Every structure is written in C-alpha cells, then in structure tokens.
C-alpha cells in the first residue's frame, strides 16, 4: 500500500509541473506576440515587454516548488 501512495505522490508532482508549464506556455504565447508587436511600434517598450514576457515563468517555478515539496516532504509525514 505504501508503494501506491508514493506513486500517487509522484503523479501529483508531475501534474504540478506539467500543468503549470502548459498554462504558462499558453499565456506566454499571447504575451510574446503582443510584446513583439509593441516593440515593433516603439522600441522604448522593450523593458516592459520583457517583464511581461518573463512574468508567466514564475508560475512554473511555483509548480516546481510544489513538486519538490510533494516528493520530499509528503513521504516523511
């Protein structure tokens, strides 16, 4: 029974990273397209466009943190 629990924790950790990555990618494609269009119009918007492009990546980092917590903290409980 313990093996099943560890397997479900691993599946949950994988889903945390995978779904966060898919969601971030979907958001970033729209933001990236708008950022390129804005930079084409006005080069002074490069800094703002870069920040908005990088912002969705934090969601993946949060998913990775949750995954690490699932893999290393939950089995010890």
Coordinates of N, CA, C and O in Angstrom, one line a residue:
X1 N 0.8 -1.2 0.0 CA 0.0 0.0 0.0 C 0.9 1.3 0.0 O 0.5 2.3 -0.6
X2 N 2.0 1.2 0.6 CA 2.9 2.4 0.7 C 3.4 2.7 -0.7 O 3.6 3.9 -1.0
X3 N 3.6 1.7 -1.6 CA 4.1 2.0 -2.9 C 3.0 2.7 -3.7 O 3.4 3.6 -4.6
X4 N 1.8 2.4 -3.5 CA 0.7 3.1 -4.2 C 0.7 4.6 -3.8 O 0.5 5.5 -4.7
X5 N 0.9 4.8 -2.5 CA 0.9 6.2 -2.1 C 2.0 7.0 -2.6 O 1.9 8.2 -3.1
X6 N 3.2 6.4 -2.7 CA 4.4 7.1 -3.3 C 4.1 7.3 -4.8 O 4.6 8.3 -5.3
X7 N 3.5 6.4 -5.5 CA 3.2 6.5 -6.9 C 2.2 7.7 -7.1 O 2.4 8.5 -8.1
X8 N 1.2 7.8 -6.3 CA 0.3 8.9 -6.4 C 0.9 10.2 -6.1 O 0.6 11.2 -6.8
X9 N 1.8 10.3 -5.2 CA 2.6 11.5 -4.9 C 3.4 11.9 -6.1 O 3.5 13.1 -6.5
X10 N 4.0 10.9 -6.8 CA 4.8 11.2 -8.0 C 4.0 11.7 -9.1 O 4.4 12.6 -9.8
X11 N 2.8 11.1 -9.3 CA 1.9 11.6 -10.3 C 1.4 13.0 -10.0 O 1.4 13.9 -10.9
X12 N 1.1 13.3 -8.7 CA 0.8 14.7 -8.4 C 1.9 15.7 -8.6 O 1.6 16.8 -9.1
X13 N 3.1 15.3 -8.3 CA 4.2 16.2 -8.5 C 4.4 16.4 -10.0 O 4.7 17.6 -10.4
X14 N 4.3 15.4 -10.8 CA 4.4 15.6 -12.3 C 3.3 16.5 -12.8 O 3.5 17.3 -13.7
X15 N 2.1 16.3 -12.3 CA 1.0 17.1 -12.8 C 1.2 18.6 -12.4 O 0.8 19.5 -13.1
X16 N 1.8 18.8 -11.2 CA 2.0 20.2 -10.7 C 2.9 20.9 -11.7 O 2.7 22.0 -12.1
X17 N 4.0 20.2 -12.1 CA 5.0 20.9 -13.0 C 4.4 20.9 -14.4 O 4.5 22.0 -15.1
X18 N 3.8 19.8 -14.9 CA 3.3 19.8 -16.3 C 2.2 20.7 -16.5 O 2.2 21.5 -17.6
X19 N 1.2 20.8 -15.7 CA 0.1 21.7 -15.9 C 0.4 23.1 -15.8 O -0.1 24.0 -16.5
X20 N 1.4 23.4 -14.8 CA 1.8 24.8 -14.7 C 2.6 25.2 -15.9 O 2.5 26.3 -16.4
X21 N 3.4 24.3 -16.5 CA 4.1 24.6 -17.7 C 3.2 24.8 -18.9 O 3.5 25.7 -19.7
X22 N 2.2 24.0 -19.0 CA 1.3 24.2 -20.1 C 0.5 25.5 -20.0 O 0.4 26.2 -21.0
X23 N 0.0 25.8 -18.8 CA -0.7 27.1 -18.6 C 0.2 28.3 -18.9 O -0.2 29.3 -19.5
X24 N 1.5 28.2 -18.4 CA 2.4 29.3 -18.6 C 2.7 29.4 -20.1 O 2.8 30.5 -20.6
X25 N 2.9 28.3 -20.8 CA 3.1 28.4 -22.2 C 2.0 29.0 -23.0 O 2.2 29.8 -23.9
X26 N 0.8 28.7 -22.6 CA -0.4 29.2 -23.3 C -0.5 30.7 -23.1 O -0.9 31.5 -23.9
X27 N -0.2 31.2 -21.8 CA -0.2 32.6 -21.5 C 0.9 33.3 -22.2 O 0.8 34.4 -22.7
X28 N 2.1 32.7 -22.3 CA 3.3 33.4 -22.8 C 3.2 33.5 -24.3 O 3.8 34.5 -24.8
X29 N 2.5 32.7 -25.0 CA 2.5 32.8 -26.5 C 1.7 34.1 -26.8 O 2.1 34.8 -27.7
X30 N 0.6 34.4 -26.1 CA -0.1 35.6 -26.4 C 0.6 36.9 -26.0 O 0.7 37.9 -26.7
X31 N 1.3 36.8 -24.8 CA 2.0 37.9 -24.3 C 3.2 38.2 -25.2 O 3.6 39.3 -25.5
X32 N 3.9 37.1 -25.7 CA 5.0 37.3 -26.6 C 4.7 37.9 -27.9 O 5.4 38.8 -28.4
X33 N 3.5 37.5 -28.5 CA 3.1 38.1 -29.7 C 2.8 39.6 -29.6 O 3.1 40.4 -30.4
X34 N 2.1 39.9 -28.5 CA 1.8 41.3 -28.2 C 3.1 42.1 -27.9 O 3.2 43.3 -28.4
X35 N 4.0 41.5 -27.2 CA 5.3 42.2 -26.9 C 6.1 42.5 -28.2 O 6.6 43.6 -28.4
X36 N 6.1 41.6 -29.1 CA 6.9 41.8 -30.4 C 6.2 42.9 -31.2 O 6.8 43.7 -31.7
X37 N 4.9 42.9 -31.2 CA 4.1 43.9 -31.9 C 4.4 45.3 -31.3 O 4.6 46.3 -32.0
X38 N 4.4 45.4 -30.0 CA 4.6 46.6 -29.3 C 6.0 47.1 -29.5 O 6.3 48.3 -29.7
X39 N 7.0 46.2 -29.5 CA 8.4 46.6 -29.7 C 8.6 47.1 -31.1 O 9.4 48.0 -31.4
X40 N 7.9 46.5 -32.1 CA 8.0 46.9 -33.5 C 7.5 48.4 -33.6 O 8.1 49.1 -34.4
X41 N 6.4 48.7 -32.9 CA 5.9 50.1 -33.0 C 6.8 51.1 -32.2 O 7.0 52.2 -32.7
X42 N 7.3 50.7 -31.0 CA 8.0 51.7 -30.2 C 9.1 50.9 -29.4 O 8.8 50.1 -28.5
X43 N 10.4 51.1 -29.8 CA 11.5 50.4 -29.2 C 11.6 50.7 -27.7 O 12.2 49.9 -27.0
X44 N 11.1 51.8 -27.2 CA 11.3 52.1 -25.8 C 10.4 51.2 -24.9 O 10.6 51.2 -23.7
X45 N 9.5 50.4 -25.4 CA 8.7 49.5 -24.7 C 9.4 48.1 -24.4 O 8.8 47.2 -23.9
X46 N 10.7 48.0 -24.8 CA 11.4 46.7 -24.7 C 11.4 46.2 -23.3 O 11.2 45.1 -23.0
X47 N 11.7 47.1 -22.3 CA 11.8 46.7 -20.9 C 10.5 46.2 -20.3 O 10.5 45.1 -19.7
X48 N 9.4 46.9 -20.6 CA 8.1 46.5 -20.2 C 7.7 45.2 -20.8 O 7.2 44.3 -20.2
X49 N 8.0 45.1 -22.1 CA 7.6 43.8 -22.8 C 8.4 42.6 -22.3 O 7.9 41.5 -22.2
X50 N 9.7 42.9 -22.0 CA 10.5 41.8 -21.4 C 9.9 41.3 -20.0 O 9.9 40.1 -19.8
X51 N 9.5 42.3 -19.2 CA 9.0 41.9 -17.9 C 7.7 41.1 -18.1 O 7.5 40.2 -17.4
X52 N 6.8 41.6 -19.0 CA 5.6 40.9 -19.2 C 5.8 39.5 -19.8 O 5.0 38.6 -19.6
X53 N 6.9 39.3 -20.5 CA 7.2 38.0 -21.1 C 7.7 37.1 -20.1 O 7.4 35.9 -20.1
X54 N 8.5 37.6 -19.1 CA 9.1 36.7 -18.1 C 8.2 36.4 -17.0 O 8.3 35.4 -16.3
X55 N 7.2 37.2 -16.8 CA 6.3 37.1 -15.6 C 5.6 35.7 -15.5 O 5.5 35.1 -14.5
X56 N 5.1 35.1 -16.6 CA 4.4 33.8 -16.5 C 5.3 32.7 -16.1 O 4.9 31.7 -15.6
X57 N 6.6 32.9 -16.3 CA 7.6 31.8 -15.9 C 7.6 31.6 -14.4 O 8.0 30.5 -13.9
X58 N 7.2 32.6 -13.6 CA 7.1 32.4 -12.2 C 6.1 31.3 -11.8 O 6.3 30.6 -10.8
X59 N 5.1 31.1 -12.6 CA 4.1 30.1 -12.3 C 4.7 28.7 -12.4 O 4.4 27.9 -11.6
X60 N 5.6 28.5 -13.3 CA 6.3 27.2 -13.5 C 7.2 27.0 -12.3 O 7.3 25.9 -11.7
X61 N 7.8 28.1 -11.8 CA 8.7 27.9 -10.6 C 7.9 27.5 -9.4 O 8.3 26.7 -8.6
X62 N 6.7 28.1 -9.2 CA 5.8 27.7 -8.1 C 5.4 26.3 -8.3 O 5.3 25.5 -7.3
X63 N 5.1 25.8 -9.5 CA 4.8 24.4 -9.7 C 5.9 23.5 -9.3 O 5.7 22.4 -8.8
X64 N 7.1 23.9 -9.7 CA 8.3 23.2 -9.3 C 8.5 23.1 -7.8 O 8.9 22.0 -7.3
X65 N 8.3 24.2 -7.1 CA 8.4 24.2 -5.7 C 7.4 23.2 -5.0 O 7.7 22.4 -4.1
X66 N 6.1 23.2 -5.5 CA 5.1 22.3 -5.0 C 5.5 20.9 -5.3 O 5.3 20.0 -4.5
X67 N 6.1 20.6 -6.5 CA 6.5 19.3 -6.8 C 7.6 18.8 -5.9 O 7.6 17.7 -5.4
X68 N 8.6 19.7 -5.6 CA 9.7 19.3 -4.7 C 9.1 19.0 -3.3 O 9.5 18.1 -2.6
X69 N 8.2 19.9 -2.9 CA 7.6 19.6 -1.5 C 6.8 18.3 -1.5 O 6.9 17.5 -0.5
X70 N 6.1 18.0 -2.6 CA 5.4 16.7 -2.7 C 6.4 15.5 -2.6 O 6.1 14.5 -1.9
X71 N 7.5 15.6 -3.3 CA 8.4 14.5 -3.4 C 9.2 14.2 -2.1 O 9.5 13.1 -1.8
X72 N 9.6 15.3 -1.4 CA 10.5 15.2 -0.3 C 9.8 15.4 1.1 O 10.4 14.9 2.1
X73 N 8.7 16.1 1.1 CA 8.1 16.4 2.4 C 7.0 15.4 2.7 O 6.9 14.9 3.8
X74 N 6.1 15.2 1.8 CA 4.9 14.3 2.0 C 5.3 12.9 2.4 O 4.6 12.3 3.2
X75 N 6.3 12.2 1.7 CA 6.6 10.8 2.1 C 7.1 10.7 3.6 O 6.9 9.7 4.2
X76 N 7.6 11.8 4.2 CA 8.1 11.7 5.5 C 7.0 11.9 6.6 O 7.2 11.7 7.7
X77 N 5.8 12.3 6.1 CA 4.7 12.5 7.1 C 4.1 11.2 7.6 O 4.1 10.2 7.1

